[in-house]
Short mmCIF file of C-alpha atoms in Angstrom, two decimals:
data_model
loop_
_atom_site.label_atom_id
_atom_site.label_comp_id
_atom_site.label_asym_id
_atom_site.label_seq_id
_atom_site.Cartn_x
_atom_site.Cartn_y
_atom_site.Cartn_z
CA MET A 1 0.00 0.00 0.00
CA GLY A 2 2.33 -10.71 5.44
CA ALA A 3 1.06 -13.42 6.58
CA VAL A 4 -2.56 -13.10 7.61
CA LEU A 5 -4.54 -14.94 10.27
CA PHE A 6 -8.07 -16.17 9.66
CA GLY A 7 -10.89 -15.25 11.99
CA VAL A 8 -13.08 -12.50 13.32
CA MET A 9 -11.59 -9.15 14.30
CA ALA A 10 -13.38 -7.02 16.87
CA VAL A 11 -13.70 -3.40 15.85
CA GLY A 12 -13.79 -0.82 18.63
CA CYS A 13 -12.51 2.43 20.03
CA SER A 14 -10.92 3.13 23.36
CA ASP A 15 -10.33 6.88 23.61
CA SER A 16 -12.40 10.02 23.49
CA GLY A 17 -12.29 10.48 19.71
CA GLY A 18 -15.46 8.43 19.18
CA THR A 19 -17.28 5.21 19.88
CA GLN A 20 -18.15 2.20 17.81
CA PRO A 21 -21.65 2.39 16.29
CA ALA A 22 -23.91 -0.43 17.38
CA GLY A 23 -23.73 -3.48 15.19
CA THR A 24 -20.79 -2.43 13.05
CA GLY A 25 -18.33 -5.20 13.86
CA HIS A 26 -16.42 -6.45 10.82
CA GLN A 27 -15.43 -9.92 9.83
CA THR A 28 -11.97 -9.79 8.30
CA THR A 29 -10.99 -12.70 6.11
CA ALA A 30 -7.66 -13.41 4.48
CA SER A 31 -7.75 -15.25 1.18
CA PRO A 32 -5.88 -18.57 0.90
CA PRO A 33 -3.25 -18.82 -1.83
CA SER A 34 -5.28 -21.24 -3.92
CA SER A 35 -7.13 -21.25 -7.22
CA ALA A 36 -10.36 -20.76 -5.29
CA SER A 37 -9.56 -17.09 -4.77
CA ALA A 38 -7.76 -16.25 -8.01
CA SER A 39 -7.08 -17.75 -11.38
CA ALA A 40 -3.56 -18.81 -12.25
CA VAL A 41 -1.43 -16.02 -13.65
CA THR A 42 -1.04 -16.85 -17.32
CA ARG A 43 0.80 -13.73 -18.45
CA SER A 44 3.29 -11.41 -16.80
CA SER A 45 1.58 -8.50 -15.06
CA GLY A 46 4.75 -6.48 -15.56
CA ASP A 47 7.82 -6.61 -13.32
CA GLY A 48 9.83 -3.87 -14.96
CA GLN A 49 11.05 -6.12 -17.78
CA ASP A 50 8.28 -5.61 -20.34
CA PRO A 51 7.57 -2.03 -21.48
CA TRP A 52 4.25 -0.36 -22.01
CA ARG A 53 3.07 -0.66 -25.59
CA ALA A 54 0.14 0.55 -27.69
CA TRP A 55 -2.80 -1.88 -27.77
CA THR A 56 -6.60 -2.08 -27.93
CA ARG A 57 -8.76 -4.57 -26.01
CA ASP A 58 -12.49 -5.21 -25.66
CA LEU A 59 -13.61 -5.32 -22.03
CA SER A 60 -15.69 -8.19 -20.68
CA GLY A 61 -19.29 -7.71 -19.65
CA SER A 62 -18.37 -8.15 -15.98
CA GLU A 63 -15.84 -5.29 -15.98
CA GLY A 64 -17.67 -2.21 -14.74
CA VAL A 65 -17.71 1.25 -16.27
CA GLN A 66 -15.15 3.78 -14.97
CA VAL A 67 -13.73 1.37 -12.38
CA CYS A 68 -10.27 0.89 -13.87
CA GLY A 69 -6.93 2.07 -12.51
CA ALA A 70 -3.28 1.45 -13.26
CA THR A 71 0.17 1.21 -11.73
CA ALA A 72 3.47 1.51 -13.56
CA HIS A 73 3.21 -2.24 -14.24
CA GLN A 74 -0.39 -3.07 -15.16
CA VAL A 75 -4.02 -2.06 -15.59
CA VAL A 76 -6.57 -3.31 -13.05
CA CYS A 77 -10.37 -3.10 -13.29
CA ALA A 78 -13.15 -3.97 -10.86
CA THR A 79 -15.57 -6.71 -11.88
CA GLY A 80 -19.00 -7.48 -10.47
CA ALA A 81 -19.57 -6.32 -6.90
CA ASP A 82 -16.04 -6.86 -5.54
CA GLY A 83 -13.90 -8.76 -8.07
CA PHE A 84 -10.80 -7.74 -10.01
CA VAL A 85 -9.12 -8.26 -13.38
CA GLY A 86 -5.46 -7.48 -14.01
CA ARG A 87 -4.26 -6.70 -17.54
CA SER A 88 -0.77 -6.67 -19.03
CA ARG A 89 0.78 -3.33 -19.89
CA THR A 90 2.42 -4.98 -22.92
CA ASP A 91 -0.69 -6.11 -24.80
CA GLY A 92 -3.72 -5.53 -22.56
CA ALA A 93 -4.46 -9.24 -22.23
CA VAL A 94 -5.89 -10.56 -18.96
CA SER A 95 -3.05 -11.54 -16.62
CA TRP A 96 -5.09 -12.63 -13.61
CA THR A 97 -8.58 -12.55 -12.16
CA VAL A 98 -10.06 -12.45 -8.66
CA PRO A 99 -13.72 -13.46 -9.08
CA ALA A 100 -16.38 -11.41 -7.30
CA ALA A 101 -17.42 -12.95 -3.98
CA GLY A 102 -20.26 -10.64 -2.95
CA SER A 103 -23.34 -9.05 -4.45
CA GLY A 104 -24.53 -5.50 -4.87
CA LYS A 105 -23.52 -2.43 -6.83
CA ASN A 106 -19.81 -1.80 -7.25
CA LEU A 107 -18.80 1.52 -5.67
CA GLY A 108 -15.56 2.08 -7.58
CA LEU A 109 -11.87 1.21 -7.45
CA VAL A 110 -8.94 2.64 -5.48
CA VAL A 111 -5.39 1.66 -6.42
CA ASP A 112 -2.71 1.96 -3.72
CA LYS A 113 0.39 2.08 -5.90
CA THR A 114 2.77 2.08 -2.92
CA ASP A 115 1.59 -1.20 -1.43
CA GLU A 116 0.43 -2.73 -4.73
CA ARG A 117 -3.17 -3.15 -3.61
CA ALA A 118 -6.42 -2.50 -5.44
CA VAL A 119 -9.50 -1.96 -3.26
CA THR A 120 -13.16 -2.12 -4.26
CA SER A 121 -16.52 -2.42 -2.54
CA GLY A 122 -19.87 -4.02 -3.24
CA GLY A 123 -21.73 -2.19 -0.49
CA ARG A 124 -21.38 -4.50 2.52
CA THR A 125 -17.93 -5.76 1.49
CA LEU A 126 -14.59 -3.99 1.24
CA ARG A 127 -12.11 -6.17 -0.64
CA ALA A 128 -8.48 -5.90 -1.74
CA ALA A 129 -6.39 -7.65 -4.36
CA ASN A 130 -2.62 -8.10 -4.22
CA LEU A 131 -1.31 -6.62 -7.46
CA ARG A 132 2.04 -8.39 -7.09
CA THR A 133 0.52 -11.88 -6.99
CA GLY A 134 -2.81 -11.41 -8.75
CA LYS A 135 -4.68 -12.94 -5.79
CA ALA A 136 -7.25 -11.74 -3.28
CA ALA A 137 -5.52 -10.17 -0.27
CA TRP A 138 -8.30 -9.60 2.27
CA SER A 139 -11.99 -8.89 2.69
CA LEU A 140 -14.10 -6.99 5.26
CA ARG A 141 -17.83 -7.54 5.62
CA LEU A 142 -20.33 -5.32 7.43
CA PRO A 143 -23.56 -6.47 9.11
CA ALA A 144 -26.66 -6.53 6.92
CA ASP A 145 -27.81 -3.06 8.00
CA ARG A 146 -24.51 -1.23 7.20
CA VAL A 147 -22.84 -0.34 3.88
CA TYR A 148 -19.57 1.26 2.82
CA THR A 149 -20.15 4.66 1.20
CA GLY A 150 -16.66 5.94 0.31
CA TYR A 151 -13.01 5.03 0.68
CA VAL A 152 -9.48 6.19 -0.09
CA ALA A 153 -5.95 4.78 0.29
CA ALA A 154 -2.84 6.64 1.46
CA ASP A 155 0.50 5.71 3.03
CA GLY A 156 -0.34 2.03 3.39
CA VAL A 157 -3.78 2.57 4.99
CA VAL A 158 -7.29 2.28 3.53
CA TYR A 159 -9.83 4.67 5.07
CA ALA A 160 -13.51 3.80 4.56
CA LEU A 161 -16.78 5.40 5.62
CA ASP A 162 -19.73 3.20 6.51
CA ALA A 163 -23.31 4.08 7.36
CA TRP A 164 -26.76 2.58 7.85
CA SER A 165 -28.07 1.06 4.62
CA SER A 166 -31.41 2.83 5.14
CA PHE A 167 -31.55 6.61 4.80
CA ASP A 168 -34.59 6.63 7.12
CA ARG A 169 -32.51 5.79 10.19
CA GLU A 170 -30.77 8.32 12.38
CA VAL A 171 -27.52 9.50 10.81
CA ASN A 172 -24.68 7.35 12.09
CA VAL A 173 -21.54 7.52 9.98
CA ALA A 174 -18.32 5.76 10.97
CA LEU A 175 -14.78 5.99 9.65
CA GLY A 176 -12.47 2.99 9.75
CA ALA A 177 -8.74 2.68 9.07
CA TYR A 178 -7.43 -0.64 7.73
CA ARG A 179 -3.88 -1.72 6.96
CA ALA A 180 -3.68 -1.98 3.18
CA SER A 181 -1.39 -5.03 3.17
CA ASP A 182 -3.63 -7.40 5.16
CA GLY A 183 -6.84 -5.56 6.13
CA THR A 184 -6.04 -5.37 9.85
CA THR A 185 -8.36 -2.88 11.55
CA LEU A 186 -6.33 -0.03 13.04
CA TRP A 187 -9.31 1.93 14.39
CA HIS A 188 -13.01 2.55 13.75
CA ARG A 189 -14.94 5.61 15.00
CA THR A 190 -18.24 7.43 14.78
CA VAL A 191 -17.57 10.71 12.94
CA ASP A 192 -19.32 13.89 11.83
CA ALA A 193 -19.23 13.36 8.09
CA ASP A 194 -21.41 13.46 5.01
CA ARG A 195 -21.88 9.81 4.06
CA SER A 196 -21.59 10.64 0.34
CA GLU A 197 -18.25 12.50 0.66
CA SER A 198 -15.26 10.15 0.63
CA PRO A 199 -12.46 10.99 3.08
CA VAL A 200 -9.14 12.36 1.83
CA ALA A 201 -5.79 11.48 3.36
CA PHE A 202 -2.16 12.62 3.20
CA GLY A 203 0.70 13.59 5.51
CA GLY A 204 -0.29 11.15 8.26
CA ARG A 205 -3.82 12.57 8.57
CA VAL A 206 -7.28 11.71 7.28
CA TYR A 207 -9.90 14.41 6.68
CA THR A 208 -13.71 14.31 6.54
CA THR A 209 -16.36 16.95 5.98
CA ASP A 210 -19.99 17.29 7.02
CA SER A 211 -20.42 20.36 4.75
CA SER A 212 -20.22 22.85 7.63
CA LYS A 213 -16.85 21.80 9.05
CA VAL A 214 -13.76 19.76 8.23
CA THR A 215 -12.21 17.39 10.77
CA ALA A 216 -8.62 16.09 10.76
CA ARG A 217 -7.71 12.83 12.51
CA GLY A 218 -4.39 11.14 13.11
CA ALA A 219 -3.70 8.19 10.86
CA ARG A 220 -2.31 6.02 13.67
CA THR A 221 -5.11 6.30 16.25
CA GLY A 222 -7.97 8.21 14.63
CA ALA A 223 -7.83 10.82 17.39
CA LYS A 224 -9.27 14.20 16.44
CA LEU A 225 -6.46 16.69 15.78
CA ALA A 226 -8.19 19.77 14.38
CA THR A 227 -11.53 21.18 13.23
CA SER A 228 -12.08 24.01 10.78
CA PRO A 229 -13.51 27.25 12.25
CA SER A 230 -17.22 27.97 12.34
CA GLY A 231 -18.57 29.30 9.05
CA THR A 232 -16.26 27.23 6.82
CA LYS A 233 -18.53 25.84 4.11
CA CYS A 234 -17.09 22.65 2.67
CA PRO A 235 -19.53 20.46 0.73
CA HIS A 236 -16.59 18.81 -1.05
CA LEU A 237 -12.95 18.22 -0.04
CA ILE A 238 -10.14 18.30 -2.62
CA ALA A 239 -6.64 17.05 -1.83
CA GLY A 240 -3.41 16.81 -3.79
CA GLY A 241 0.24 17.10 -2.88
CA ASP A 242 0.24 18.86 0.51
CA TYR A 243 -2.81 20.96 -0.34
CA LEU A 244 -6.36 20.86 1.01
CA VAL A 245 -9.20 22.84 -0.60
CA CYS A 246 -12.97 23.12 -0.01
CA SER A 247 -15.36 23.63 -2.92
CA GLY A 248 -19.01 23.24 -3.75
CA SER A 249 -20.39 19.79 -4.53
CA ALA A 250 -21.11 18.45 -8.01
CA TYR A 251 -24.19 16.72 -6.58
CA THR A 252 -25.99 19.80 -5.31
CA ALA A 253 -29.25 20.88 -6.93
CA GLU A 254 -28.62 24.53 -6.10
CA ASP A 255 -27.56 27.27 -8.52
CA THR A 256 -25.10 28.97 -6.18
CA PHE A 257 -21.98 27.46 -4.66
CA PRO A 258 -19.60 28.36 -1.84
CA PRO A 259 -16.30 29.83 -3.07
CA LEU A 260 -13.06 27.92 -3.16
CA GLN A 261 -11.33 27.91 0.22
CA ARG A 262 -7.83 26.62 0.79
CA LEU A 263 -7.22 25.26 4.32
CA ASP A 264 -4.03 24.84 6.30
CA PRO A 265 -3.76 21.02 6.55
CA GLY A 266 -2.49 21.29 10.15
CA ALA A 267 -4.75 23.76 11.96
CA LEU A 268 -7.49 23.77 9.27
CA ARG A 269 -7.51 27.56 9.32
CA PRO A 270 -8.54 29.32 6.09
CA LEU A 271 -5.75 30.55 3.82
CA ALA A 272 -5.79 33.10 1.01
CA THR A 273 -7.44 31.50 -2.03
CA ALA A 274 -7.90 32.47 -5.67
CA GLU A 275 -11.37 33.67 -6.67
CA ASP A 276 -13.20 31.04 -8.68
CA SER A 277 -15.78 31.42 -11.48
CA ASP A 278 -18.93 31.01 -9.31
CA GLN A 279 -19.94 28.15 -11.59
CA LYS A 280 -20.75 24.56 -10.57
CA PRO A 281 -17.60 22.54 -9.74
CA GLU A 282 -17.67 19.07 -11.28
CA ARG A 283 -14.19 17.64 -10.75
CA ALA A 284 -10.82 18.76 -9.39
CA LEU A 285 -7.14 17.80 -9.38
CA ILE A 286 -4.21 19.39 -7.52
CA SER A 287 -0.60 19.14 -8.68
CA ALA A 288 2.31 18.59 -6.30
CA ASP A 289 3.41 22.22 -6.80
CA GLY A 290 0.00 23.69 -6.00
CA VAL A 291 -1.92 24.18 -9.24
CA LEU A 292 -5.62 23.39 -8.79
CA MET A 293 -7.41 22.22 -11.94
CA LEU A 294 -11.17 22.64 -11.53
CA PHE A 295 -13.78 21.70 -14.14
CA GLU A 296 -16.62 24.21 -13.77
CA VAL A 297 -19.93 24.20 -15.64
CA SER A 298 -23.12 26.20 -15.74
CA PRO A 299 -25.77 24.66 -13.45
CA GLU A 300 -28.20 24.97 -16.37
CA ASP A 301 -25.95 23.12 -18.85
CA SER A 302 -23.35 20.65 -17.60
CA SER A 303 -22.53 19.30 -21.08
CA VAL A 304 -19.78 21.91 -21.59
CA GLY A 305 -17.52 23.80 -19.24
CA ASP A 306 -14.05 25.12 -18.53
CA TRP A 307 -11.05 23.50 -16.92
CA ASN A 308 -9.78 26.44 -14.89
CA ALA A 309 -6.24 26.52 -13.49
CA TYR A 310 -5.74 28.23 -10.12
CA ASP A 311 -2.39 28.92 -8.46
CA LEU A 312 -2.84 28.04 -4.77
CA ASN A 313 0.50 29.45 -3.63
CA HIS A 314 0.09 32.87 -5.26
CA PRO A 315 -3.70 33.02 -5.23
CA LYS A 316 -4.77 33.77 -8.79
CA LYS A 317 -6.38 32.20 -11.82
CA LEU A 318 -3.81 31.11 -14.39
CA TRP A 319 -5.79 30.07 -17.47
CA SER A 320 -8.89 28.27 -18.81
CA TYR A 321 -9.54 25.53 -21.36
CA TYR A 322 -13.06 25.09 -22.76
CA THR A 323 -14.10 21.48 -23.34
CA THR A 324 -16.88 18.93 -22.90
CA SER A 325 -15.19 16.36 -20.63
CA GLU A 326 -14.45 16.21 -16.91
CA GLN A 327 -12.01 13.38 -17.61
CA ALA A 328 -8.44 14.54 -17.01
CA GLY A 329 -5.12 13.79 -15.31
CA LEU A 330 -1.81 15.34 -14.29
CA VAL A 331 1.54 13.97 -15.40
CA GLY A 332 5.03 15.37 -15.88
CA GLY A 333 4.02 18.99 -15.20
CA ARG A 334 1.24 18.83 -17.76
CA PHE A 335 -2.56 18.63 -17.71
CA VAL A 336 -4.09 15.93 -19.91
CA THR A 337 -7.71 15.93 -21.12
CA PHE A 338 -9.83 15.51 -24.27
CA THR A 339 -10.60 18.12 -26.92
CA PRO A 340 -14.24 19.30 -27.02
CA ARG A 341 -16.62 17.01 -28.87
CA ASN A 342 -18.47 20.01 -30.37
CA ASP A 343 -15.36 21.34 -32.16
CA ALA A 344 -15.30 19.73 -35.60
CA ALA A 345 -11.74 20.88 -36.28
CA THR A 346 -10.07 19.27 -33.25
CA ARG A 347 -12.45 16.69 -31.71
CA GLY A 348 -11.23 13.17 -31.12
CA HIS A 349 -7.85 14.08 -29.67
CA LEU A 350 -6.09 13.70 -26.35
CA ILE A 351 -4.38 17.00 -25.48
CA SER A 352 -1.71 17.86 -22.93
CA ILE A 353 -1.24 21.43 -21.68
CA ASP A 354 1.60 22.93 -19.65
CA LEU A 355 0.22 23.41 -16.12
CA HIS A 356 1.60 26.91 -15.65
CA ALA A 357 1.74 28.24 -19.22
CA GLY A 358 -1.71 27.10 -20.38
CA PRO A 359 -3.21 26.43 -23.83
CA ASP A 360 -1.81 29.59 -25.46
CA ALA A 361 1.82 28.76 -24.69
CA LYS A 362 4.43 28.57 -27.44
CA GLY A 363 7.64 26.59 -27.99
CA ASP A 364 8.43 23.70 -25.65
CA ALA A 365 5.46 24.61 -23.42
CA ALA A 366 2.94 24.59 -26.27
CA PRO A 367 -0.02 22.17 -26.13
CA ARG A 368 0.50 18.74 -27.70
CA MET A 369 -2.19 16.53 -29.22
CA ALA A 370 -2.21 12.80 -29.84
CA PRO A 371 -3.63 11.53 -33.15
CA ALA A 372 -7.39 11.10 -33.27
CA TYR A 373 -8.61 7.60 -32.42
CA PRO A 374 -12.15 6.16 -32.44
CA GLU A 375 -11.83 5.70 -28.67
CA THR A 376 -11.06 9.39 -28.03
CA VAL A 377 -13.99 11.00 -29.86
CA GLY A 378 -16.62 12.54 -27.63
CA SER A 379 -19.38 10.18 -28.76
CA ALA A 380 -17.45 7.32 -27.11
CA TYR A 381 -17.57 9.21 -23.76
CA PRO A 382 -13.96 8.24 -22.98
CA ALA A 383 -12.43 8.06 -19.53
CA LEU A 384 -8.72 8.48 -18.81
CA VAL A 385 -6.54 6.11 -16.75
CA LEU A 386 -2.99 7.20 -15.91
CA PRO A 387 -0.36 4.61 -14.91
CA GLY A 388 1.92 5.34 -11.98
CA GLY A 389 5.38 6.84 -12.15
CA ASP A 390 6.16 9.08 -15.13
CA PRO A 391 4.27 7.23 -17.86
CA HIS A 392 4.90 7.53 -21.57
CA TYR A 393 1.54 5.87 -22.25
CA VAL A 394 -2.01 6.54 -21.08
CA VAL A 395 -5.05 4.27 -21.17
CA ILE A 396 -8.41 5.30 -22.61
CA GLU A 397 -11.63 3.57 -21.54
CA THR A 398 -14.71 4.03 -23.72
CA MET A 399 -18.22 3.94 -22.31
CA VAL A 400 -19.84 2.95 -25.63
CA HIS A 401 -18.50 -0.35 -27.05
CA HIS A 402 -16.56 -0.92 -23.82
CA ILE A 403 -12.90 -0.85 -24.91
CA LEU A 404 -9.49 -0.11 -23.40
CA ARG A 405 -6.82 1.50 -25.58
CA SER A 406 -3.23 2.17 -24.58
CA LEU A 407 -1.65 5.04 -26.50
CA PRO A 408 1.44 7.26 -26.25
CA LEU A 409 1.14 10.30 -24.02
CA PRO A 410 1.04 13.46 -26.18
#
């Protein structure tokens, strides 16, 4: 993100930071190294010997939409409620599979590139695959009346929110910390948090928001370390590098949104922040050197918008790029996204833009476009998957005619 013991693990809390919600004990199960938990590895998943190459592969019906991730060595996608498929970086062929063990709707995929774990959830289950071996690593299961609602991985720990499965019951949200390598429960606490807002974590802390305040907890014990001051509106938390920013939520039905607000990650006090566009924030990324990329749309028309670049260290707006996709990534000091589908002259391209110089830059900093491919046109509704490290290739996932394509980074 070991050898693992089988059995039931009691989940509880012992200090003043919170108490265990009733009925939320987990059963933690390690998976035996047998063919019952994973198919035999028939192709190399990439050990540094085989390079990334260009390829195109159809995805199976069990591989979900927008639940793929990648490390420097392979692509991994969630299947069913809580299964996994690993694919070779050399040709995209299936290297290994971990069949789904639970039922329910898949909630997404988190890839911990440090500990080589992929984590997914089918509602009541939180499950991890070992990306080094292509086998199931561990599984957590909640009681029938609780479900996982969001999770993140950082520094060898998986943090997951869980809540009552029924929205009619009194709000009772808990946050658990689990060792990424073997699923060992480190702590589990009742927290003030919006059940639909996944936690964010970095620098030995994990952060949650309940829209009106942000809370920081220590990674080791879960003890509360800081709370943002009264009046801090934070429907959505954005993290990247050593930066923490509050914004409006993409899921709100309102037409007005709280302004961007950068927070000190330690004391959670507000810091000077660039003025945003007052439009609806849909998705955000933050670079290691403090450039916030925010896709903002009109609340009346979310089909088009602008990727706006904000300098967090010298609070100001840097540049904008108009497009029709919230799919994007950061790599090598550049911002990567798709050209707008309503521009007949340029549609169907992957474009990379210098983070600081923007789309009007010249010379070495000028924008670069990949050739047009069927998988990158807007009508395919492509998603972008970036491998770890400093990749020379990116992976495109299409929503129509479900396909993965590996192509050189522009």
